Coordinates of C-alpha atoms in Angstrom, one line a residue:
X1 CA 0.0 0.0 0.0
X2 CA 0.9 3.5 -0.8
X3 CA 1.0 5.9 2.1
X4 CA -0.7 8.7 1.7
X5 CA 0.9 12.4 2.4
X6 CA -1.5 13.0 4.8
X7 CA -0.9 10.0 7.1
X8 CA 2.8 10.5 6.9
X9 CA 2.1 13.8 8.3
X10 CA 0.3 12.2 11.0
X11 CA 3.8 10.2 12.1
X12 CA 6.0 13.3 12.1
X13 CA 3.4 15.6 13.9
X14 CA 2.5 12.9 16.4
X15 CA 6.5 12.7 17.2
X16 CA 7.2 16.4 16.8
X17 CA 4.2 17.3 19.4
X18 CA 5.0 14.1 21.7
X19 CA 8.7 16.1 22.0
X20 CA 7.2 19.4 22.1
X21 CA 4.6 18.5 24.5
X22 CA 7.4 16.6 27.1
X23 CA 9.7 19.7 26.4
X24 CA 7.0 22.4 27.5
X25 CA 5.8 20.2 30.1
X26 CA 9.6 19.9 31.8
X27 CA 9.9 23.5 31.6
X28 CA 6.3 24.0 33.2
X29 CA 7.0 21.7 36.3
X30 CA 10.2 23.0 37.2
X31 CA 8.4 26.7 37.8
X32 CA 6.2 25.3 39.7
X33 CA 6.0 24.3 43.6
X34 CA 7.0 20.7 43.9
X35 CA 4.8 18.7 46.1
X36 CA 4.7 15.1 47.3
X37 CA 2.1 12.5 47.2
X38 CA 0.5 11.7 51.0
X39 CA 1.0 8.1 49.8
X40 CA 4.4 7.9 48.6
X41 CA 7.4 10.3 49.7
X42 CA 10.9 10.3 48.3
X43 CA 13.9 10.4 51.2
X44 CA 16.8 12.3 51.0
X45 CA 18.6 9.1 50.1
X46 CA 16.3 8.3 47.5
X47 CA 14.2 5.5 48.9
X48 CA 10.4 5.6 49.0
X49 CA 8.4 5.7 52.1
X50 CA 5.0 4.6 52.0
X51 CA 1.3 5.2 53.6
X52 CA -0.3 2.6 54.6
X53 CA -4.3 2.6 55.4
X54 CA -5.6 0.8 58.2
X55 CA -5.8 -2.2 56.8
X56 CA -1.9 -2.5 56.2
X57 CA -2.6 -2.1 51.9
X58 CA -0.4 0.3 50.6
X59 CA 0.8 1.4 46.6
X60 CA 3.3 -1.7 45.4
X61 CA 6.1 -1.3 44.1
X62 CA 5.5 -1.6 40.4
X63 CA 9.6 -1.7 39.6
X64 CA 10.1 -5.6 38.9
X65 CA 9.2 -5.5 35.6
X66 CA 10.6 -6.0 31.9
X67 CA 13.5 -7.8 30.6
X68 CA 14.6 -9.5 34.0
X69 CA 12.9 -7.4 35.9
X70 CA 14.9 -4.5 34.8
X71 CA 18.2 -5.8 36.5
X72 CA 19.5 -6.7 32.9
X73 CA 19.7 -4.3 30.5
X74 CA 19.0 -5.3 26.8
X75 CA 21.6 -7.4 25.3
X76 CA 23.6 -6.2 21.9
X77 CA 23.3 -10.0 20.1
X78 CA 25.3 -10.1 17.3
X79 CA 23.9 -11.3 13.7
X80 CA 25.0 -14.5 12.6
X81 CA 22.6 -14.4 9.7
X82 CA 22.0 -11.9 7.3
X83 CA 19.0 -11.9 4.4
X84 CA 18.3 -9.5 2.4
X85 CA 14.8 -8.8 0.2
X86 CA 14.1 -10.4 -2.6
X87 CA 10.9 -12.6 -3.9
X88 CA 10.8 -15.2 -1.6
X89 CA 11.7 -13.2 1.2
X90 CA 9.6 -15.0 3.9
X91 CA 10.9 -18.0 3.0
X92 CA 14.3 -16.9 3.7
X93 CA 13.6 -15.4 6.5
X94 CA 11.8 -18.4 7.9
X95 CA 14.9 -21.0 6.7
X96 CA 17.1 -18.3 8.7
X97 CA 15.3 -18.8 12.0
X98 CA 14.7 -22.7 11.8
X99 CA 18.5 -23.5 11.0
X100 CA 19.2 -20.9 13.9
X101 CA 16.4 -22.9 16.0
X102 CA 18.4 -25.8 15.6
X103 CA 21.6 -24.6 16.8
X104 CA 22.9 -24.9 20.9
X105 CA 22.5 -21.6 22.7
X106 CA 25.1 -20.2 23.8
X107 CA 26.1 -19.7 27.6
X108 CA 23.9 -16.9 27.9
X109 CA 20.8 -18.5 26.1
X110 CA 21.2 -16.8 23.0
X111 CA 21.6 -18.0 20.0
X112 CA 22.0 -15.1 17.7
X113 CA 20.5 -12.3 15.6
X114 CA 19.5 -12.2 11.7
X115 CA 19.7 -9.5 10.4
X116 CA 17.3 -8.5 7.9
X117 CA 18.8 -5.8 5.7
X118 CA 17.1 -2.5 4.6
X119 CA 14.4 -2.8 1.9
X120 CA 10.9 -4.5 1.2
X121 CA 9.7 -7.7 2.1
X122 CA 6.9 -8.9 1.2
X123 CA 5.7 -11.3 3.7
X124 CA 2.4 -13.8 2.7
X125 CA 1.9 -15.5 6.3
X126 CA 3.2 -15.7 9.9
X127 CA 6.9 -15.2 10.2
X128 CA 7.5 -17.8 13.4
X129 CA 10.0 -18.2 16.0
X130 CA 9.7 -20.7 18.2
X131 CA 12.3 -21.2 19.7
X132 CA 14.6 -19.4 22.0
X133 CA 17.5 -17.3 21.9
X134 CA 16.5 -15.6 18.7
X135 CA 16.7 -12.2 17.8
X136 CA 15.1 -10.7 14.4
X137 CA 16.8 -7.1 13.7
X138 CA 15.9 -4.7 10.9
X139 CA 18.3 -1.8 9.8
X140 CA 15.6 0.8 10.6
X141 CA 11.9 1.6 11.5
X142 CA 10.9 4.0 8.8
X143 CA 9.6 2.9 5.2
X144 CA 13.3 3.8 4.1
X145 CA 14.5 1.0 6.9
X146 CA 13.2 -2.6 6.9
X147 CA 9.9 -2.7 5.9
X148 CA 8.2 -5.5 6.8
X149 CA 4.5 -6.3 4.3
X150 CA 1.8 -8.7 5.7
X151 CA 0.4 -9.6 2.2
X152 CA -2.1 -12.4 3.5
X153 CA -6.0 -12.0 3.2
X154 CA -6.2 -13.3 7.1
X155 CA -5.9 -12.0 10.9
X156 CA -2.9 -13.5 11.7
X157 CA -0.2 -11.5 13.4
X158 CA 2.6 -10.6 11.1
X159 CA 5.6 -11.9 13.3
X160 CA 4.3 -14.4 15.9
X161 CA 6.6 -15.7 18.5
X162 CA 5.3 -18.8 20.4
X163 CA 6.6 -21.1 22.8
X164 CA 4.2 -24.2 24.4
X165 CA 3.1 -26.0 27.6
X166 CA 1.5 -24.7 30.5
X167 CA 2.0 -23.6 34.2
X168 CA 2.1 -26.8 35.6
X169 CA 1.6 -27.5 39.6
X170 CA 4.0 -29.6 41.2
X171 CA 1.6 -32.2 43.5
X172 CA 2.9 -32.0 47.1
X173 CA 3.7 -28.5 46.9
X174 CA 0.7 -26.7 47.8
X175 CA 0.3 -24.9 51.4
X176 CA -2.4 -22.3 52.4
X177 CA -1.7 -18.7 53.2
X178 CA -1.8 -18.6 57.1
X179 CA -2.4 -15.2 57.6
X180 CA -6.4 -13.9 57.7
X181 CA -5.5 -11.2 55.7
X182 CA -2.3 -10.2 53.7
X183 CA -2.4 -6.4 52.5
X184 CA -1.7 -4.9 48.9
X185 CA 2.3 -4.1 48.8
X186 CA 3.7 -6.9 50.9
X187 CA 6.4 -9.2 49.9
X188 CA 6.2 -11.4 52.4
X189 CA 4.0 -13.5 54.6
X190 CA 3.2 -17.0 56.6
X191 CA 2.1 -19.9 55.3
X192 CA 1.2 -23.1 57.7
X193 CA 4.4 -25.0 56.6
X194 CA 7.3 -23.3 54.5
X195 CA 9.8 -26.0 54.7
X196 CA 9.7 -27.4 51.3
X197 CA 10.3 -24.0 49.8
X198 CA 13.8 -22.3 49.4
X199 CA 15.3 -19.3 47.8
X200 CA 15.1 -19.6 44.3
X201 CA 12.0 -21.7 43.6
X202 CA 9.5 -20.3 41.1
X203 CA 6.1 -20.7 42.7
X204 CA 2.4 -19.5 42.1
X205 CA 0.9 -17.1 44.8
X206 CA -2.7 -18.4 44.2
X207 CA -5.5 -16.2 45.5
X208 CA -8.6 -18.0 45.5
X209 CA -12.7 -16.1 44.9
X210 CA -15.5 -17.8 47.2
X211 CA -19.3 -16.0 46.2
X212 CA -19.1 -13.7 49.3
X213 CA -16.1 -12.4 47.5
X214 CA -18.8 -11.6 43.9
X215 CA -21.7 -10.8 45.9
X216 CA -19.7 -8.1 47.8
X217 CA -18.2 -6.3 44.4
X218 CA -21.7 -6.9 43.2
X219 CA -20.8 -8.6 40.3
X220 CA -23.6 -11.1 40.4
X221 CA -26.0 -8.0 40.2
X222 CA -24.9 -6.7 36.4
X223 CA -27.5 -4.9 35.0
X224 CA -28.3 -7.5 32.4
X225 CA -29.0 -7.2 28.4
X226 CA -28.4 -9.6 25.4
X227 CA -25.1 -12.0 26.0
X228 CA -24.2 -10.4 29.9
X229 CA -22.6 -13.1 32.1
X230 CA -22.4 -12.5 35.6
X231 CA -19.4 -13.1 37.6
X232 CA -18.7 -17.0 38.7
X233 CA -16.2 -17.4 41.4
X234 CA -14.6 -20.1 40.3
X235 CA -13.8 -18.1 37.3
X236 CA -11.6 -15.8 39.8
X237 CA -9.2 -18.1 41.1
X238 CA -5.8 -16.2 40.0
X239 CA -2.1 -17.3 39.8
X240 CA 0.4 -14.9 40.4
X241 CA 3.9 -15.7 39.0
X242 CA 6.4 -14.7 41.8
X243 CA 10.4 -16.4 42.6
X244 CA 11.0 -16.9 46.6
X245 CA 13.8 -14.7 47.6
X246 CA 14.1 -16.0 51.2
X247 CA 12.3 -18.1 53.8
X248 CA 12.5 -17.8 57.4
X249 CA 10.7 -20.4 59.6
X250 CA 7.3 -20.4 57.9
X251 CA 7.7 -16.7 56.2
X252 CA 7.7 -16.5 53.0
X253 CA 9.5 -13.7 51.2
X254 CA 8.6 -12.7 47.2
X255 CA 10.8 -11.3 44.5
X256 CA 7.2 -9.3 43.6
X257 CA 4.8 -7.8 46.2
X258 CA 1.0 -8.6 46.6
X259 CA -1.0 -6.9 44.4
X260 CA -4.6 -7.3 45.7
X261 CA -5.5 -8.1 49.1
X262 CA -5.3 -11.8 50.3
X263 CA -8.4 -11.8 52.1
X264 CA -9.5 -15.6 54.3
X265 CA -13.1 -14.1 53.7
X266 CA -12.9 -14.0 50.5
X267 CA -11.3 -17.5 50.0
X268 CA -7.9 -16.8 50.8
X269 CA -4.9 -18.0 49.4
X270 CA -2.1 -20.6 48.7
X271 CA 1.4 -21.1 47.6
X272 CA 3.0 -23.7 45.4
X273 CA 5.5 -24.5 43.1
X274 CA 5.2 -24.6 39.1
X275 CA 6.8 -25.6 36.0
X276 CA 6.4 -24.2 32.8
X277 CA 7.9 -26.6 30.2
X278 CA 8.4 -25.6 26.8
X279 CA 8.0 -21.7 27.8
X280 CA 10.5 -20.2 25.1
X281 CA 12.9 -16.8 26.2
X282 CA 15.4 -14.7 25.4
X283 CA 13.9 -13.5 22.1
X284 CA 13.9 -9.9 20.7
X285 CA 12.3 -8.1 17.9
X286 CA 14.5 -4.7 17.0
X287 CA 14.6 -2.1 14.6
X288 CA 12.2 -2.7 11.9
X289 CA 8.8 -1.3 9.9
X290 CA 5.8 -3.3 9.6
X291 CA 2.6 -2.6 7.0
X292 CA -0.7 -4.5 7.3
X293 CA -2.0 -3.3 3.9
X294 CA -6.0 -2.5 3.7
X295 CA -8.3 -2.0 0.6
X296 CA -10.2 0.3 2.9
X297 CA -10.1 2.4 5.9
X298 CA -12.3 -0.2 7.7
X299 CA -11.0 -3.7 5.9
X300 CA -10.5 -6.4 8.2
X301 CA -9.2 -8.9 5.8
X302 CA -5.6 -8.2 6.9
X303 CA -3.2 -9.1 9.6
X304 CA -3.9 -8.0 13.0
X305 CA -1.0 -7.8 14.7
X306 CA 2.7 -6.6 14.0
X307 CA 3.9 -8.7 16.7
X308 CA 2.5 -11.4 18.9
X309 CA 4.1 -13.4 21.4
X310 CA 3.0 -16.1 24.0
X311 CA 4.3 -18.6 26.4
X312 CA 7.5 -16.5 26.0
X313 CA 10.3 -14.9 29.2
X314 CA 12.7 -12.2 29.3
X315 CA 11.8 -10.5 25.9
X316 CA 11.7 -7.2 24.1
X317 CA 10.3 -5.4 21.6
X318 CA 11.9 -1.7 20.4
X319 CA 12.2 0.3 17.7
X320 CA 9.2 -1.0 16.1
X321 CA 6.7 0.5 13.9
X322 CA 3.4 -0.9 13.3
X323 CA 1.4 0.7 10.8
X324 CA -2.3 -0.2 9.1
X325 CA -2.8 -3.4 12.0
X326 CA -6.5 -3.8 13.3
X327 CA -5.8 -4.7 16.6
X328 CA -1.9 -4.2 17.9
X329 CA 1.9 -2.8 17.1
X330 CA 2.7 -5.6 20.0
X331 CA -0.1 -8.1 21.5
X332 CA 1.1 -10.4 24.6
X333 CA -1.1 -13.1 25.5
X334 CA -1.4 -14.3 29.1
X335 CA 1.3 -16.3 29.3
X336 CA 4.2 -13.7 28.3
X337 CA 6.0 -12.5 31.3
X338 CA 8.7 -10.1 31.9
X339 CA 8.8 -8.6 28.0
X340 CA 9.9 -5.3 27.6
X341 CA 8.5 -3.0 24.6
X342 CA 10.0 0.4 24.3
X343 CA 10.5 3.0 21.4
X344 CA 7.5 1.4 19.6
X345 CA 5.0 3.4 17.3
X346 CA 1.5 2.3 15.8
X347 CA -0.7 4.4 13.5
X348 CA -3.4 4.3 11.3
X349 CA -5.2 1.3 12.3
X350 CA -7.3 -0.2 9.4
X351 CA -10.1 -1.5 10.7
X352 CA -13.9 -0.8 11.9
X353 CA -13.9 1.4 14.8
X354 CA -15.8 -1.1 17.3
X355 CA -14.9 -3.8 19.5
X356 CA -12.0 -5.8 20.0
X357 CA -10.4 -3.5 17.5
X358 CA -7.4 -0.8 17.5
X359 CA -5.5 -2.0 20.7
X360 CA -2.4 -0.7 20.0
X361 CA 0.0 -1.5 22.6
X362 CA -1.9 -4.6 24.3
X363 CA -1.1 -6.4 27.4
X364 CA -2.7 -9.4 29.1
X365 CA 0.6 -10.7 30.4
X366 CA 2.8 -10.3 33.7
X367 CA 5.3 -8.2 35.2
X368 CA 5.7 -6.7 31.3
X369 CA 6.9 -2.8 30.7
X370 CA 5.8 -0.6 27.7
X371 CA 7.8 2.4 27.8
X372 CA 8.2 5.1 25.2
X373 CA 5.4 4.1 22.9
X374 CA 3.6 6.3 21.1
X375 CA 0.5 5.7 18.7
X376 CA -2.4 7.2 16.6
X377 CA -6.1 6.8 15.6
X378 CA -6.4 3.5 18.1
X379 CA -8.9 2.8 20.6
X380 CA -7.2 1.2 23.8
X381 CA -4.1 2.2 23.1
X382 CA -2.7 0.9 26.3
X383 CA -4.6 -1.6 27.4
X384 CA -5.1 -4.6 29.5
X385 CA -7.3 -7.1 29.5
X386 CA -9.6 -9.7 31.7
X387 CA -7.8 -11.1 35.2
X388 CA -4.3 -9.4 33.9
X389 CA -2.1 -9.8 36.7
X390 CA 0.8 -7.7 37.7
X391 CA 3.1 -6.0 38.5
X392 CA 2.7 -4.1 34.5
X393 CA 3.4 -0.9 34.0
X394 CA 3.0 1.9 31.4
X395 CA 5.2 4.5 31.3
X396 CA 6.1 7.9 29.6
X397 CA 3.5 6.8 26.4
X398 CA 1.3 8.9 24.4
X399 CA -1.7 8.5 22.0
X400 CA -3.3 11.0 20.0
X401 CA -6.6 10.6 17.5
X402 CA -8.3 8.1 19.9
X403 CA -11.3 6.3 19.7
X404 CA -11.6 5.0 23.5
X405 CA -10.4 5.0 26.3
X406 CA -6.6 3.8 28.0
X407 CA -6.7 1.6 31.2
X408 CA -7.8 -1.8 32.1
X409 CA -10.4 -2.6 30.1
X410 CA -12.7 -5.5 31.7
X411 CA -12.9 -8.1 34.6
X412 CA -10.5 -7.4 37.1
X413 CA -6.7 -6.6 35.9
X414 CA -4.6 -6.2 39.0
X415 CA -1.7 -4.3 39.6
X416 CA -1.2 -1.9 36.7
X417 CA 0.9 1.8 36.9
X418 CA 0.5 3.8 34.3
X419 CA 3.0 6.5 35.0
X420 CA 3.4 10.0 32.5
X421 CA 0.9 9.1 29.9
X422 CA -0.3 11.7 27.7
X423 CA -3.3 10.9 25.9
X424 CA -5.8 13.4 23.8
X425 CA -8.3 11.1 25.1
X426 CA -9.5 9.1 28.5
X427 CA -7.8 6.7 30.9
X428 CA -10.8 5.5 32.7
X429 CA -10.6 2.9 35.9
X430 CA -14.3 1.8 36.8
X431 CA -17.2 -0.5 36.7
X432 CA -17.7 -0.9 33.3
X433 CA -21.1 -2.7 34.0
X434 CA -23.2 -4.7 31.1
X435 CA -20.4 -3.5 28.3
X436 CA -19.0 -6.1 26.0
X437 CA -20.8 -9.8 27.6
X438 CA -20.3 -8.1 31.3
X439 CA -17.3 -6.6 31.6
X440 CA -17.6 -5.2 35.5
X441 CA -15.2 -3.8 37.8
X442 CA -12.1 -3.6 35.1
X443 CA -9.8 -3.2 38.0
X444 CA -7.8 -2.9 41.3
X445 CA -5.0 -1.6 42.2
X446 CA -4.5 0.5 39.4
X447 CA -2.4 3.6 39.6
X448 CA -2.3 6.7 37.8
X449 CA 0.8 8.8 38.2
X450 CA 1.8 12.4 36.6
X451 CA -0.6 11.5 33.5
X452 CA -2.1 14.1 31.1
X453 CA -5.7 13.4 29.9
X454 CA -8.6 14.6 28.8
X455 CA -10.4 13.4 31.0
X456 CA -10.8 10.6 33.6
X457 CA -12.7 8.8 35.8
X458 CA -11.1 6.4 38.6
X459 CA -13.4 4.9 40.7
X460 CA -12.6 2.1 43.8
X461 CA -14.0 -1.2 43.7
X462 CA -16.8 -1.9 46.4
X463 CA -13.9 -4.6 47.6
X464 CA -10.7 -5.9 47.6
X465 CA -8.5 -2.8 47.2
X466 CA -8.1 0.5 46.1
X467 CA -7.4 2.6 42.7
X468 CA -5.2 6.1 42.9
X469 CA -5.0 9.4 40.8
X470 CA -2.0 11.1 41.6
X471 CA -1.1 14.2 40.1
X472 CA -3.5 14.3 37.2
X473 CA -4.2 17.2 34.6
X474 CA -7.1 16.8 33.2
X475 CA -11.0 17.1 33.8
X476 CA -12.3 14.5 36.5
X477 CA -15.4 12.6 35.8
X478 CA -17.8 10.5 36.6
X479 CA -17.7 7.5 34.8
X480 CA -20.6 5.0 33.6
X481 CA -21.9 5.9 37.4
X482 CA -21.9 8.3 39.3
X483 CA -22.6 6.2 42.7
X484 CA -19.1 4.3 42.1
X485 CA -16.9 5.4 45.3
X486 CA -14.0 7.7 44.3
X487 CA -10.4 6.5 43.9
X488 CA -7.9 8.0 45.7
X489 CA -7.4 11.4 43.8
X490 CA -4.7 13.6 44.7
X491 CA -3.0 17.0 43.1
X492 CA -5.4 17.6 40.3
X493 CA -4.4 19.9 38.1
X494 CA -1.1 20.3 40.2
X495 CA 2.0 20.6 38.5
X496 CA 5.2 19.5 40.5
X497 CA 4.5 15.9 41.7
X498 CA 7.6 14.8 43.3
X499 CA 9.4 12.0 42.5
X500 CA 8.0 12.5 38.5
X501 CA 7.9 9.1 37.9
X502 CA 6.5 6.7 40.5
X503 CA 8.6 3.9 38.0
X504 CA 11.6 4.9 37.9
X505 CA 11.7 5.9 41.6
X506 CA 10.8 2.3 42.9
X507 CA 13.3 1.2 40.4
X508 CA 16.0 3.4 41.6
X509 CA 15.2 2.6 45.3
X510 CA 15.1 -1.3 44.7
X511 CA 18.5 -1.6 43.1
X512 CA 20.1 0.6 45.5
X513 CA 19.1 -1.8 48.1
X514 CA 20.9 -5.0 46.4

């Protein structure tokens, strides 16, 4: 497809406002008073103190996220394959990543880049990768770099990287949360007998639903209309992926804090051990262009996503550019854990302007970080989807042109910060009600830090935690309705929140301590 004058102009005003915008914005917050957050306060030494409310729930720390949890910075992988266009391109490509598939990693789990050399290539299906240690790198993320063309009359994600089993429980493992209740923010706690566990082992931090637990958030009471399911508890049973960094007696400590309360009431909670064989990592998508081309503004006969990856650890994603998709730049499904995606773009979605649609930068994974993303004419541009578990975090992203709203979108993500986004548009944290088949509370513990909106509405659930608004600009509003109990809103419309990031503050704080 062609590209239009106009929507080039699109790209280059998007990035020149995006660096206008962060430029006045700077300038703007250091005239004015700085002020700290009630919940979270900076010491002199630069680590983070924080309020707790009666119940012992506090703000997480959000910091353990990305590419090994941020303690790792990207690797440099050199090519040890190079192909360059021509007209079997995907084939080439594809013969490039199996004979690399087949190779011993090396010491480090890699196996090595290919390098896919400037120019077009036409691609007519899925490019896969399957298997770890891979990285695919492009020599540049403009139409005059690497330009990558989904040719296929189908919704299949232009490169999809996929690994395969499942969490698996280890039988014998499994102990019960002793504690009656276990606040938002800890990282540690009791469980009745800790003495198979040890530092190291990769376990599940289960928290289970009982029907006291819907009945409270009301989410057997949905306002029903054609195809609304109300909330099952046994639907609500949610595995958190954590690593044991020490136990002492029958205390448990986590390499990732609590992120909703663990509440006996409500059914409690366990711990046990997992596997996840097959579960690929160390891959990395880097530097490249991708077209989904259309026949019409609102054609749907194309490939969905740029990038999709699942059942995959310790990724990235940067200096991508998605362009004509109908749903994402970068999609990760539920089972892709610690990714990092930064210095991505995705415009001019083609596509119908609806449902399940135009979700730019999507996230249904854990402990992943999108940072410095920016997109166009989406809907959720930062998004993340039913029972999404975190830590995941957001930060320093814009959108502009958009057709919804940014935040968690449906049934209950936990554990989201979405720090410094800039959006023409809405990030919205509430009861969503009877949309979609039933969509409900979309969230808890979801936390808005130093973002620039249009508007916004953030709303607490009527259980199980808390949502915050921290040093918003923007108009505050009601939501879908208005008898929803306010989040936690501080320093609207005030400039000079201090630290500016909530991010990179925990980050900074946590590795200072190791």
């Amino acid at each position: 497809m062609t590209s239009s004058p106009y929507k080039k102009r699109i790209v280059v005003t998007v990035a020149i406002a995006a660096s206008v915008s962060a430029i006045a914005f700077s300038i703007a917050a250091s005239r004015m008073p700085a002020w700290e957050s009630k919940f979270v306060k900076q010491q002199k030494d630069g680590s983070l103190q924080y309020k707790a409310d009666k119940q012992g729930n506090f703000i997480p720390d959000f910091s353990a996220v990305g590419y090994y949890h941020g303690d790792k910075p990207i690797p440099e992988i050199p090519a040890v394959a190079t192909v360059s266009p021509s007209a079997n391109a995907m084939e080439q490509i594809q013969a490039a990543i199996d004979k690399l598939s087949a190779q011993k990693p090396d010491v480090n789990g890699f196996r090595g880049a290919i390098l896919l050399k400037r120019g077009e290539y036409r691609i007519p299906g899925s490019i896969l990768i399957k298997a770890s240690g891979i990285v695919l790198r492009g020599e540049g993320n403009t139409e005059n770099g690497t330009r990558l063309i989904a040719t296929a009359a189908n919704q299949k994600p232009l490169i999809d990287v996929q690994g395969n089993g499942k969490i698996t429980e280890v039988q014998g493992t499994r102990v019960n949360i002793a504690d009656k209740y276990v606040p938002t923010g800890a990282t540690s706690f009791n469980v009745t007998d800790a003495s198979a566990f040890k530092a190291g082992d990769h376990v599940i931090l289960f928290s289970a639903a009982n029907d006291h637990w819907i009945s409270d958030l009301k989410m057997d009471q949905i306002v029903a209309r054609n195809g609304t399911k109300q909330w099952r508890s046994e639907e609500y049973n949610l595995s958190f992926e954590r690593t044991i960094l020490s136990v002492n007696g029958n205390t448990v400590e986590l390499d990732n804090p609590v992120m909703m309360p663990i509440d006996a009431d409500y059914g409690g909670g366990a711990l046990f051990k997992y596997t996840f064989n097959g579960r690929i990592q160390h891959i990395g998508i880097e530097n490249l262009y991708c077209e989904s081309p259309a026949s019409s503004d609102t054609a749907e006969d194309h490939s969905w996503d740029a990038i999709h990856m699942d059942k995959i650890e310790n990724g990235w994603v940067s200096k991508v550019t998605a362009r004509y998709f109908s749903y994402a730049c970068v999609n990760l499904s539920p089972a892709a854990k610690n990714i990092t995606v930064t210095n991505s773009r995705c415009f001019d979605h083609k596509s119908k302007v609806t449902g399940g649609r135009r979700y730019s930068f999507n996230n249904d994974g854990q402990q992943n970080l999108f940072l410095n993303c920016v997109t166009a004419d989406g809907r959720h541009d930062y998004v993340t989807g039913a029972k999404t578990l975190g830590p995941n975090v957001f930060y320093n992203c814009s959108s502009t042109i958009t057709h919804a709203d940014i935040g968690p979108h449906h049934r209950w993500a936990v554990g989201t910060l979405y720090d410094n986004i800039t959006t023409d548009g809405e990030i919205n944290v509430q009861d969503r009600g009877n949309y979609g088949s039933g969509h409900g509370w979309a969230g808890v513990t979801q936390v808005l830090w130093n973002c620039k909106v249009r508007g916004a509405a953030v709303q607490n659930p009527w259980a199980s935690g808390k949502n915050y608004c921290i040093g918003l600009n923007g108009e505050k509003r009601a939501g879908r309705f208005k008898d929803r109990m306010d989040g936690e809103w501080e320093g609207l419309n005030k400039d000079g929140l201090q630290p500016p990031s909530l991010y990179k503050a925990q980050l900074e704080a946590r590795q200072k301590k190791k």
